[in-house]
Coordinates of C-alpha atoms in Angstrom, one line a residue:
M1 CA 127.1 52.3 120.0
K2 CA 129.4 54.7 117.8
Q3 CA 130.5 57.7 119.5
I4 CA 128.8 61.4 118.7
G5 CA 130.9 63.1 116.9
E6 CA 131.7 66.6 115.9
K7 CA 128.4 67.0 113.8
V8 CA 125.8 66.1 116.2
T9 CA 127.6 68.6 118.9
K10 CA 128.0 71.2 116.7
K11 CA 124.1 71.7 116.4
Y12 CA 123.9 72.7 119.7
F13 CA 126.7 75.2 120.0
T14 CA 128.1 78.1 118.2
D15 CA 131.0 79.7 117.5
F16 CA 130.4 82.6 115.5
D17 CA 131.5 81.0 111.8
G18 CA 134.8 80.4 113.8
R19 CA 135.4 83.0 115.4
F20 CA 135.0 82.0 119.3
H21 CA 137.5 79.4 120.5
A22 CA 137.6 79.3 124.5
R23 CA 138.8 77.6 127.1
L24 CA 137.9 76.9 130.8
A25 CA 141.0 78.0 132.5
T26 CA 140.7 78.1 136.6
L27 CA 137.1 76.8 138.5
T28 CA 137.5 78.8 142.4
P29 CA 135.4 77.9 145.5
A30 CA 133.4 81.1 146.0
Y31 CA 133.6 82.6 149.4
Q32 CA 130.4 82.6 151.9
P33 CA 129.9 84.7 154.8
T34 CA 128.1 82.3 156.6
A35 CA 127.1 78.4 156.4
H36 CA 123.0 79.1 156.4
E37 CA 123.8 82.4 154.8
L38 CA 122.6 81.7 150.5
T39 CA 124.0 83.4 147.6
G40 CA 122.4 82.6 144.8
T41 CA 122.0 79.3 142.1
S42 CA 125.8 78.8 142.2
A43 CA 127.8 80.4 144.6
R44 CA 130.4 77.6 145.5
Y45 CA 132.5 78.3 142.7
E46 CA 133.8 81.0 139.9
C47 CA 134.8 80.5 136.9
R48 CA 137.2 82.3 134.7
V49 CA 136.8 81.3 131.0
K50 CA 139.4 82.4 128.2
V51 CA 138.9 83.4 124.9
E52 CA 141.0 83.9 122.0
Y53 CA 141.2 87.3 120.5
H54 CA 139.0 88.3 117.5
K55 CA 138.1 92.0 116.5
D56 CA 134.7 91.2 116.3
I57 CA 134.3 88.8 119.1
M58 CA 133.4 91.5 121.7
G59 CA 130.5 92.7 120.0
M60 CA 128.9 89.5 119.6
I61 CA 129.1 87.6 123.4
E62 CA 127.1 88.8 125.7
E63 CA 126.4 89.0 129.5
G64 CA 123.6 85.9 130.3
M65 CA 124.7 83.9 127.7
L66 CA 125.4 79.9 128.3
L67 CA 128.6 78.3 127.8
A68 CA 129.0 74.7 128.0
V69 CA 131.8 72.8 129.0
R70 CA 132.3 68.7 129.2
N71 CA 132.5 67.4 132.9
F72 CA 134.3 64.4 134.5
K73 CA 130.8 61.9 134.1
S74 CA 131.1 62.4 130.1
T75 CA 131.9 59.3 128.7
A76 CA 132.6 58.6 124.4
I77 CA 128.4 57.8 124.0
N78 CA 127.1 60.0 126.7
Q79 CA 128.4 63.3 126.5
R80 CA 127.8 65.5 129.8
Y81 CA 128.4 69.1 130.0
S82 CA 128.2 71.9 132.8
L83 CA 126.4 74.8 132.5
M84 CA 127.5 78.2 133.2
V85 CA 125.9 81.5 132.6
I86 CA 128.5 84.6 132.0
S87 CA 128.3 87.2 134.3
R88 CA 130.7 89.3 132.9
I89 CA 132.8 89.8 129.8
W90 CA 136.2 92.4 129.6
P91 CA 139.0 92.0 127.0
D92 CA 142.6 92.2 128.0
H93 CA 145.6 93.6 126.4
Y94 CA 149.5 92.2 126.9
G95 CA 150.9 95.6 126.4
L96 CA 149.0 97.6 128.5
K97 CA 149.7 95.2 131.3
G98 CA 152.7 96.4 131.6
L99 CA 152.1 99.6 132.3
N100 CA 153.4 101.5 135.3
D101 CA 152.5 104.5 136.8
S102 CA 155.8 105.5 137.6
S103 CA 157.2 104.6 134.0
Y104 CA 158.1 108.1 132.1
Y105 CA 154.4 109.9 130.9
P106 CA 155.6 110.1 127.4
M107 CA 156.1 106.5 126.9
Q108 CA 152.8 105.4 128.7
F109 CA 151.1 107.6 126.5
E110 CA 152.9 106.1 123.4
I111 CA 152.3 102.3 124.5
I112 CA 148.2 103.3 125.2
Q113 CA 148.3 105.5 121.6
Q114 CA 149.9 102.1 119.9
S115 CA 147.3 99.7 121.4
V116 CA 144.6 101.6 120.0
N117 CA 145.1 100.0 116.4
D118 CA 145.8 96.5 118.2
W119 CA 141.6 96.1 118.6
N120 CA 141.1 96.2 114.7
T121 CA 143.4 93.6 114.1
S122 CA 142.7 89.9 115.5
D123 CA 146.1 89.3 117.4
K124 CA 145.9 86.5 119.2
S125 CA 149.4 87.0 120.5
T126 CA 148.8 90.2 122.5
M127 CA 145.2 90.5 123.3
M128 CA 142.7 87.8 124.9
V129 CA 139.0 88.3 126.0
Q130 CA 138.3 87.2 129.5
I131 CA 134.8 85.3 130.9
S132 CA 133.7 85.3 134.3
A133 CA 130.9 82.9 134.3
I134 CA 128.5 80.9 137.3
P135 CA 127.5 77.3 137.6
I136 CA 123.6 77.2 136.8
N137 CA 123.9 73.6 138.6
Y138 CA 122.5 72.3 135.4
D139 CA 124.0 69.3 133.3
L140 CA 123.2 68.9 129.7
L141 CA 123.4 65.7 128.9
I142 CA 123.7 64.9 125.1
G143 CA 123.3 60.7 124.2
E144 CA 124.0 58.6 121.5
D145 CA 120.7 59.1 119.6
G146 CA 121.8 63.2 120.0
D147 CA 118.6 64.4 121.9
P148 CA 119.3 66.9 124.6
R149 CA 118.7 66.5 128.1
Y150 CA 119.2 68.9 131.2
E151 CA 119.9 67.4 134.8
K152 CA 120.1 69.4 138.1
G153 CA 122.8 69.2 140.2
F154 CA 126.8 70.6 139.9
T155 CA 129.4 68.4 138.4
Y156 CA 133.0 69.2 138.3
P157 CA 133.5 70.6 134.9
V158 CA 137.1 69.3 133.3
I159 CA 139.9 72.3 133.5
A160 CA 141.6 73.4 130.5
E161 CA 138.7 71.7 128.2
E162 CA 137.0 73.6 125.6
A163 CA 134.2 76.1 126.7
H164 CA 131.3 76.2 123.8
I165 CA 128.3 78.7 123.8
L166 CA 124.9 77.1 123.0
N167 CA 123.1 78.5 120.0
R168 CA 119.8 80.5 119.9
D169 CA 118.0 77.6 119.1
M170 CA 119.1 75.2 121.9
I171 CA 118.3 78.3 124.0
S172 CA 115.0 78.3 122.7
H173 CA 114.7 74.6 123.7
M174 CA 115.9 74.7 127.0
Y175 CA 114.1 77.9 128.1
N176 CA 110.4 77.5 126.1
Q177 CA 109.7 73.8 125.1
R178 CA 108.1 72.5 128.1
T179 CA 106.2 75.5 128.7
L180 CA 105.2 75.8 125.2
T181 CA 104.2 72.3 125.5
K182 CA 101.9 72.8 128.2
L183 CA 100.1 76.3 126.7
G184 CA 99.4 74.3 123.7
F185 CA 100.7 77.1 122.1
K186 CA 102.9 76.4 118.3
S187 CA 103.6 79.4 115.8
D188 CA 106.8 79.7 113.3
T189 CA 107.3 83.8 113.9
T190 CA 107.1 85.7 117.3
T191 CA 105.4 88.9 117.7
S192 CA 105.2 91.6 119.9
D193 CA 101.0 91.6 119.7
A194 CA 99.8 90.5 122.7
R195 CA 96.7 88.9 121.0
K196 CA 98.9 86.8 118.9
D197 CA 101.4 85.3 120.7
P198 CA 101.5 85.1 125.0
R199 CA 105.3 86.0 124.8
I200 CA 106.1 88.3 127.5
G201 CA 109.7 89.4 125.8
T202 CA 112.7 88.8 124.6
I203 CA 115.8 87.0 126.1
Q204 CA 119.0 89.0 126.0
M205 CA 120.8 87.0 123.7
F206 CA 122.1 87.0 119.9
E207 CA 120.2 90.1 119.7
S208 CA 121.7 91.1 116.5
M209 CA 120.1 88.1 114.8
E210 CA 116.6 88.0 113.9
P211 CA 113.9 86.7 115.0
R212 CA 114.9 87.3 118.6
I213 CA 114.3 84.8 120.9
P214 CA 111.2 85.0 122.8
I215 CA 110.4 83.8 126.4
Y216 CA 106.9 82.5 127.5
V217 CA 106.1 81.4 131.2
D218 CA 103.6 78.7 132.2
F219 CA 101.0 81.7 133.2
E220 CA 99.3 78.7 135.8
S221 CA 102.0 77.6 137.7
M222 CA 103.3 81.6 137.9
V223 CA 99.5 82.8 139.2
R224 CA 98.9 79.7 141.6
Y225 CA 102.9 79.8 142.9
H226 CA 102.7 84.1 143.4
F227 CA 105.1 85.9 141.4
G228 CA 107.0 89.2 142.5
I229 CA 107.9 92.5 140.2
F230 CA 110.8 94.3 142.0
A231 CA 112.4 97.4 140.0
F232 CA 113.2 101.4 140.9
T233 CA 111.0 104.3 140.3
G234 CA 111.4 104.3 136.3
A235 CA 112.1 101.1 135.6
G236 CA 109.0 99.9 133.6
K237 CA 107.5 98.4 136.6
S238 CA 103.8 99.2 136.2
N239 CA 104.9 98.6 132.3
M240 CA 105.6 95.1 132.7
L241 CA 103.1 94.2 134.9
A242 CA 100.2 95.5 132.6
N243 CA 102.0 93.5 130.0
I244 CA 102.0 90.1 132.1
L245 CA 98.1 90.4 133.2
R246 CA 97.1 91.1 129.4
R247 CA 98.6 87.8 128.7
L248 CA 97.0 86.5 131.0
I249 CA 94.3 87.4 130.8
L250 CA 94.1 86.7 126.8
H251 CA 95.6 83.6 126.7
D252 CA 94.5 82.0 129.7
P253 CA 90.7 81.9 130.3
E254 CA 90.7 80.4 133.6
V255 CA 92.2 82.9 135.4
K256 CA 90.5 85.7 136.8
V257 CA 92.7 89.1 137.7
V258 CA 91.9 91.3 140.4
I259 CA 94.2 94.4 141.0
F260 CA 94.2 96.8 144.3
D261 CA 95.7 100.1 142.4
I262 CA 96.0 102.7 145.2
S263 CA 98.1 104.9 142.8
S264 CA 95.3 104.6 139.9
E265 CA 97.1 103.7 136.8
Y266 CA 96.1 100.6 135.7
P267 CA 92.5 101.5 134.0
F268 CA 94.9 103.7 131.9
L269 CA 97.6 100.3 131.0
L270 CA 95.2 98.0 130.6
M271 CA 92.6 100.2 128.7
D272 CA 92.7 98.1 125.4
L273 CA 91.0 95.0 127.7
L274 CA 88.7 97.5 129.6
A275 CA 87.2 98.9 126.0
D276 CA 86.9 95.2 124.7
E277 CA 83.6 94.1 124.5
Q278 CA 84.1 90.5 124.9
I279 CA 85.9 90.8 127.9
P280 CA 84.1 91.3 130.9
S281 CA 85.8 93.8 133.5
T282 CA 85.4 96.6 135.6
I283 CA 86.9 99.8 137.5
I284 CA 85.7 100.2 141.1
L285 CA 86.5 103.6 142.2
E286 CA 86.1 105.3 145.4
S287 CA 83.3 107.6 144.4
P288 CA 80.8 107.3 142.1
V289 CA 81.3 109.2 138.8
T290 CA 78.1 110.2 136.4
T291 CA 80.3 111.6 133.3
P292 CA 83.2 109.7 131.1
E293 CA 84.7 113.5 132.5
Q294 CA 84.7 112.3 136.0
F295 CA 85.9 108.7 134.9
Y296 CA 89.1 110.5 132.7
V297 CA 89.7 113.0 135.4
S298 CA 89.9 109.9 138.4
V299 CA 92.5 108.4 136.2
V300 CA 96.2 108.9 136.1
K301 CA 97.9 109.1 133.0
P302 CA 101.5 109.3 131.8
R303 CA 102.4 112.9 130.9
D304 CA 102.7 112.3 127.4
Y305 CA 98.9 111.4 126.8
E306 CA 97.6 114.3 129.6
E307 CA 96.4 116.2 126.9
D308 CA 95.8 113.3 124.4
E309 CA 91.8 113.8 123.0
R310 CA 91.9 110.0 122.1
V311 CA 92.2 108.9 125.6
K312 CA 88.7 110.6 126.4
K313 CA 87.6 108.8 123.7
V314 CA 88.3 105.5 125.0
F315 CA 87.9 106.5 128.6
T316 CA 84.2 107.0 127.0
Q317 CA 83.7 103.4 125.2
I318 CA 84.4 102.2 128.4
F319 CA 82.1 104.4 130.8
N320 CA 79.3 103.5 127.8
Q321 CA 79.8 100.1 128.3
K322 CA 79.1 100.3 131.9
K323 CA 82.2 99.1 133.5
I324 CA 82.3 101.9 135.8
A325 CA 81.6 101.0 139.7
H326 CA 82.0 102.6 142.8
F327 CA 82.3 100.9 146.1
L328 CA 79.8 101.3 148.7
K329 CA 81.3 102.0 152.1
P330 CA 77.9 102.1 154.3
E331 CA 78.1 104.8 157.1
S332 CA 76.2 102.6 159.6
K333 CA 78.3 99.6 160.4
V334 CA 76.8 95.8 160.2
P335 CA 79.0 93.6 162.1
N336 CA 79.6 90.3 160.1
Y337 CA 79.8 87.0 161.7
G338 CA 83.7 86.9 162.2
D339 CA 82.6 90.2 164.4
I340 CA 80.1 88.5 166.2
L341 CA 82.4 85.5 167.2
Q342 CA 85.3 88.1 168.3
E343 CA 82.8 89.7 170.6
L344 CA 81.8 86.4 172.1
A345 CA 85.3 85.3 172.6
E346 CA 85.9 88.7 174.5
L347 CA 82.8 88.4 176.3
R348 CA 84.2 84.8 177.3
S349 CA 87.8 85.9 178.4
E350 CA 86.3 88.1 180.7
S351 CA 84.3 85.6 182.5
V352 CA 87.1 83.3 183.5
G353 CA 86.2 81.9 187.1
K354 CA 82.2 82.2 186.0
P355 CA 81.4 78.7 184.8
H356 CA 77.5 79.9 183.8
Y357 CA 78.6 82.7 182.1
I358 CA 81.0 80.3 180.0
N359 CA 78.2 78.2 179.3
A360 CA 75.1 80.5 178.2
I361 CA 78.4 82.4 175.6
D362 CA 79.3 78.6 174.5
R363 CA 75.3 78.1 173.8
I364 CA 75.4 80.9 172.3
K365 CA 78.4 80.6 169.9
Q366 CA 77.4 77.2 168.7
V367 CA 74.2 78.7 167.0
V368 CA 76.3 80.8 165.4
I369 CA 78.2 78.1 164.1
D370 CA 75.3 76.4 163.1
H371 CA 73.6 79.3 161.1
K372 CA 77.0 79.8 159.5
L373 CA 76.7 76.1 158.5
K374 CA 73.3 75.9 157.5
T375 CA 73.1 79.3 155.4
N376 CA 76.7 78.5 154.0
K377 CA 78.0 81.9 155.3
T378 CA 81.4 82.9 156.0
D379 CA 82.9 85.3 158.8
A380 CA 83.4 87.6 156.2
Q381 CA 79.9 88.5 155.3
V382 CA 77.8 90.7 157.3
I383 CA 74.5 89.3 159.2
D384 CA 70.9 90.0 158.2
T385 CA 67.8 90.1 159.6
V386 CA 67.4 86.3 159.6
F387 CA 70.2 85.7 161.8
V388 CA 69.8 89.0 164.1
D389 CA 66.3 87.4 164.9
E390 CA 67.5 83.9 165.8
L391 CA 70.8 85.5 167.5
D392 CA 68.2 88.0 169.7
H393 CA 66.0 84.7 170.8
V394 CA 68.8 82.4 171.6
S395 CA 70.7 84.9 173.7
Q396 CA 67.9 86.2 175.4
G397 CA 67.0 82.6 176.2
A398 CA 70.6 81.8 177.7
V399 CA 71.5 84.6 179.8
E400 CA 67.5 83.9 181.6
E401 CA 68.4 79.9 181.5
F402 CA 72.0 79.9 183.5
K403 CA 71.2 83.2 185.5
I404 CA 73.2 85.9 184.4
S405 CA 73.5 89.0 186.5
D406 CA 71.4 91.8 184.7
R407 CA 73.9 94.4 185.9
S408 CA 76.7 92.1 183.4
G409 CA 78.4 93.1 180.7
L410 CA 76.9 89.5 178.7
Y411 CA 73.6 90.6 179.9
A412 CA 73.7 93.6 178.3
W413 CA 75.1 92.6 175.1
A414 CA 72.7 89.6 175.0
T415 CA 69.8 91.7 175.1
T416 CA 70.1 94.1 173.0
R417 CA 70.7 92.1 169.5
S418 CA 67.9 93.4 168.5
S419 CA 69.2 97.0 167.8
L420 CA 71.5 95.4 165.0
N421 CA 68.1 95.5 162.4
E422 CA 68.2 99.0 162.5
N423 CA 71.5 99.2 161.2
I424 CA 70.7 96.6 158.8
Q425 CA 68.0 99.0 157.5
R426 CA 69.7 102.0 157.5
A427 CA 72.6 100.5 155.4
E428 CA 69.9 98.8 152.8
K429 CA 69.0 102.0 152.8
E430 CA 71.9 103.9 151.9
K431 CA 72.3 101.4 149.5
K432 CA 69.2 101.7 147.5
A433 CA 70.1 105.7 147.5
V434 CA 73.5 106.2 146.9
G435 CA 74.2 102.7 144.5
G436 CA 77.3 100.9 144.8
L437 CA 79.1 98.0 145.4
D438 CA 79.8 96.6 149.1
I439 CA 82.2 93.9 150.0
E440 CA 80.0 91.2 149.3
G441 CA 78.7 92.8 145.8
I442 CA 82.9 93.3 144.7
R443 CA 83.3 89.3 145.9
E444 CA 80.0 88.4 143.6
L445 CA 80.9 90.4 140.5
I446 CA 84.5 88.7 140.7
E447 CA 83.5 85.1 140.9
K448 CA 80.7 85.3 138.4
R449 CA 80.9 87.9 136.0
S450 CA 84.2 89.9 135.5
R451 CA 87.3 88.5 134.3
L452 CA 89.2 91.8 135.4
T453 CA 88.7 93.8 138.6
C454 CA 90.7 97.1 139.1
I455 CA 90.1 98.3 142.3
S456 CA 91.3 102.1 141.8
I457 CA 90.8 103.6 145.4
S458 CA 93.5 106.1 146.6
D459 CA 92.4 105.9 150.6
P460 CA 95.0 103.7 151.9
F461 CA 92.8 102.6 155.1
I462 CA 89.1 101.7 152.1
I463 CA 91.8 100.0 150.0
K464 CA 93.1 97.6 152.7
E465 CA 90.0 96.9 154.5
L466 CA 88.9 96.0 151.0
V467 CA 91.8 93.7 150.7
I468 CA 91.4 92.2 154.6
H469 CA 87.7 91.3 153.4
L470 CA 87.9 89.9 150.0
A471 CA 91.0 87.9 151.2
R472 CA 89.2 86.2 153.8
E473 CA 86.0 85.4 152.1
F474 CA 87.8 84.3 149.1
L475 CA 90.0 82.2 151.4
Q476 CA 86.9 80.7 153.6
R477 CA 84.4 79.9 150.2
R478 CA 87.8 77.8 148.6
K479 CA 88.7 76.0 151.8
R480 CA 85.0 74.9 152.3
S481 CA 83.9 74.6 148.7
F482 CA 87.5 72.4 147.4
K483 CA 87.0 74.4 144.6
V484 CA 90.2 75.5 142.3
K485 CA 89.0 77.2 139.3
P486 CA 89.0 79.5 138.3
Y487 CA 92.0 80.7 139.6
V488 CA 91.8 84.3 140.9
L489 CA 95.3 86.2 141.2
F490 CA 94.9 89.1 143.8
V491 CA 97.3 91.7 142.2
F492 CA 99.2 94.1 144.8
D493 CA 100.7 97.4 143.4
E494 CA 102.7 99.8 145.7
A495 CA 103.2 96.3 147.9
Q496 CA 104.8 98.0 150.9
E497 CA 101.0 99.4 151.1
F498 CA 99.4 95.8 151.7
V499 CA 102.4 93.4 153.2
P500 CA 104.6 95.9 154.7
D501 CA 107.4 94.4 157.5
L502 CA 105.5 93.4 160.7
G503 CA 107.9 95.0 163.3
G504 CA 107.4 98.2 162.1
S505 CA 103.8 98.4 161.1
G506 CA 100.7 98.4 163.6
G507 CA 96.8 98.5 163.3
I508 CA 95.2 97.7 160.1
D509 CA 98.5 97.9 158.5
K510 CA 99.9 94.8 160.5
E511 CA 96.5 93.2 159.9
C512 CA 96.4 93.6 156.3
S513 CA 100.0 92.2 155.9
K514 CA 99.0 89.0 157.8
V515 CA 96.1 88.1 155.6
V516 CA 98.4 88.9 152.6
E517 CA 100.3 86.7 153.9
T518 CA 98.0 84.3 154.7
L519 CA 96.8 84.2 151.4
L520 CA 99.8 83.1 149.5
R521 CA 100.9 80.6 151.7
Q522 CA 97.3 78.8 151.5
G523 CA 95.8 79.7 148.6
R524 CA 97.6 78.0 146.0
K525 CA 95.8 74.8 147.1
Y526 CA 92.3 76.5 146.4
G527 CA 93.6 78.4 143.1
L528 CA 94.1 82.0 144.2
G529 CA 97.4 83.2 143.7
G530 CA 99.0 86.5 144.5
C531 CA 101.5 89.4 142.5
L532 CA 103.2 91.8 144.9
A533 CA 105.4 94.5 142.8
T534 CA 107.1 97.6 144.3
Q535 CA 109.9 99.3 144.4
R536 CA 111.2 99.1 148.1
I537 CA 111.4 95.2 148.4
A538 CA 113.2 95.8 151.7
Y539 CA 110.1 97.5 153.6
L540 CA 108.0 93.7 152.7
N541 CA 107.1 91.3 155.2
T542 CA 109.9 88.4 154.1
N543 CA 107.7 85.8 155.5
A544 CA 105.3 87.0 152.4
L545 CA 108.4 87.0 150.2
Q546 CA 109.2 83.7 150.9
Q547 CA 106.0 82.3 149.2
L548 CA 106.6 83.9 146.0
H549 CA 108.2 81.3 143.4
T550 CA 108.7 83.4 140.4
Y551 CA 110.5 86.9 140.3
F552 CA 111.4 89.7 137.9
V553 CA 114.1 91.6 138.9
G554 CA 114.9 95.2 137.6
T555 CA 117.4 97.8 138.4
L556 CA 117.8 98.0 142.5
P557 CA 120.3 100.9 143.5
R558 CA 120.1 99.9 147.3
P559 CA 122.7 97.3 148.1
Y560 CA 120.3 95.8 150.8
D561 CA 117.3 95.5 148.4
R562 CA 119.5 93.4 146.2
N563 CA 121.0 91.7 149.3
L564 CA 117.4 90.8 150.0
V565 CA 116.4 89.6 146.7
S566 CA 119.6 87.4 146.9
E567 CA 119.3 85.6 150.2
T568 CA 115.5 85.3 149.9
F569 CA 115.4 84.0 146.4
T570 CA 118.2 82.5 146.3
I571 CA 120.3 84.5 142.9
D572 CA 123.6 84.6 142.9
K573 CA 125.0 88.3 143.8
Q574 CA 127.1 88.8 140.7
I575 CA 124.0 88.2 138.4
L576 CA 121.8 90.8 140.5
E577 CA 124.9 92.8 140.1
K578 CA 124.4 93.4 136.0
T579 CA 120.8 94.9 137.1
L580 CA 122.1 97.8 138.0
E581 CA 123.4 98.6 134.6
F582 CA 119.6 97.8 132.8
A583 CA 117.8 100.0 130.9
P584 CA 113.8 100.7 131.4
G585 CA 112.5 97.7 129.8
E586 CA 115.1 94.9 130.9
W587 CA 114.6 92.6 133.4
L588 CA 116.0 89.5 135.3
L589 CA 113.6 86.4 135.2
S590 CA 114.1 83.8 137.3
S591 CA 111.6 81.0 138.8
F592 CA 111.1 78.0 140.8
I593 CA 108.6 76.4 138.7
A594 CA 107.4 78.5 135.6
T595 CA 110.0 78.8 133.2
G596 CA 111.9 75.8 131.2
M597 CA 114.9 75.9 133.6
E598 CA 114.0 75.7 137.3
N599 CA 115.9 78.7 138.9
V600 CA 117.6 79.9 136.3
P601 CA 118.4 83.5 135.9
I602 CA 117.4 85.0 132.5
F603 CA 118.5 88.2 131.5
I604 CA 115.0 89.7 129.0
N605 CA 113.5 92.8 127.3
A606 CA 109.8 93.0 128.1
D607 CA 107.6 94.1 125.6
N608 CA 106.3 97.4 125.8
A609 CA 102.9 97.8 127.2
E610 CA 102.7 101.0 125.4
V611 CA 102.3 99.9 122.2
E612 CA 99.5 98.0 123.1
V613 CA 98.1 101.1 124.5
E614 CA 98.9 103.2 121.6
E615 CA 96.7 100.1 118.9
A616 CA 94.1 101.1 121.7
L617 CA 94.1 104.4 121.1
D618 CA 94.3 104.3 117.8
T619 CA 91.2 101.7 117.4
F620 CA 89.1 102.5 119.8
G621 CA 90.1 106.2 119.8
K622 CA 88.6 107.1 116.9
E623 CA 84.9 105.7 117.2
T624 CA 82.9 107.5 120.1
K625 CA 82.0 111.2 120.7
I626 CA 82.4 112.5 123.4
P627 CA 78.9 114.4 124.6
A628 CA 79.0 117.8 125.1
P629 CA 79.1 118.5 128.7
P630 CA 76.1 120.4 130.4
A631 CA 75.9 123.9 130.2
A632 CA 76.8 125.4 133.6
P633 CA 74.0 127.4 135.1
T634 CA 73.8 131.4 134.0
Q635 CA 75.3 133.2 137.5
K636 CA 74.9 136.9 138.6
V637 CA 78.0 138.6 139.9
L638 CA 77.3 141.1 142.4
L639 CA 80.9 143.8 142.1
T640 CA 81.6 145.4 145.0
G641 CA 84.1 148.6 144.9

């Protein structure tokens, strides 16, 4: 066996054409406030790397790049490197370090002025670049065959050993190779065009070189094991979410998407998919719309597009494809099977100490359960007249058989079940008269036809009711059928509305939060995924947050939000501080399951969803002529002085 040569290792590292020479100076244990409080991927140590100064180097090395330092497990045959991510970079000038505020002021200015020209030289005797880095708990192994491998775990690096920067090909291989193999996607070039390339953006490294390094995620794992998008207003949260959903629909045919859009903005952000006749999609509004103009008015649009005539034309295309529906909330309340069982449970709790009452209730309950199994019904489905007739017959027989008093609440309940038929018939008439989709209709639409369903309802109570019923219905049906595919992704934009902290909520808010938490806990086994997108993570149910395995973090100016992200998702706080410098569209991506490296923070630039919107406006916005609105009736106006 021969020793691995310098030529082999050079294909994994870059020294920027001889400009980068660095050594690991110190490795110090990081302070942890408490034993149970995890602060990130590598909070145990902080590394200081010293770099020889070169006039070009500050423009080449970037935060987020990965350093490799030979560690104590390395041998002549199998070289092993500890990997660390750069968190801070700053230059040092030896002369400026000697400045003292008590020195003579003109002398201070003279020293500062003379040092300016030094930065344009490559004087290594007076200047240096300092790097702060954090281990990512992975080792890079280069064996005799020269192929790179990665092994999870921290190995102590050799102090004073040379520090290398992984080159762009190595970065792309680390983060993307495993994912691309699973996606089955191969391309020599990368593009932001969502239909041609499933990437979600580019990695913030080597940005001066073309083409930039793309970043891919495993869509199946990201959906099944849930993901979150967290950023303050203006960071591009909706833009990022729209881009991810667009690529899910275009590149993973086994995924269906349901968006609970309380702000009514996704019909605009996803207009290219909705206007595509090849993609089955539906927009469900709160009220019926009868003209394209009404649909146009009901959707929130960015300020720059409010007067754009092309938007009206695209919305007309969507309307003409009959992709617009509305939610039918019946005025006549028809209970579901879960309601009936709940009523029986309450009657049973009131009948403690009366064995014959409890026997009658159990007899009725068993009939309800048997009917559900026989007809393959779930608790969330509303009852029908066939069931009501059976329930009425059994209930009246039970109160007679067990001699229930005619003055009791149980007797009154059991002898009035036939009245439920009136509610059912009234609800059916309302549905025929008004049209629209009830909860059962929406469920069937999602399961059988629509790949992209956008529920744009601004009334918090109505949309939360829908979340509760649909989540329970899908979960119960999947449990019963042991069905996993197609995957269904439930997207909760403005997630603080749907999964608020349980301690400060009550009523339907608390019920909705618990149902979504249950969906996230159990859904992964049945192909039901969840996405939480919010600007105030501190207001969310932490039990639900802990179910997320992939997360995109933008700018979070509040320290409490950053601390919560650090502790919940084990991202180092130093890394999160970098997000304060993010421009819109810049994100920190980390995942336990959907990226090539487990729980390694990656700084990325997301592709801009407005590019896809503009393309849709240019493509669809020129083809359709908007029908003229009906003329307003002539009115006589009486003026009085």
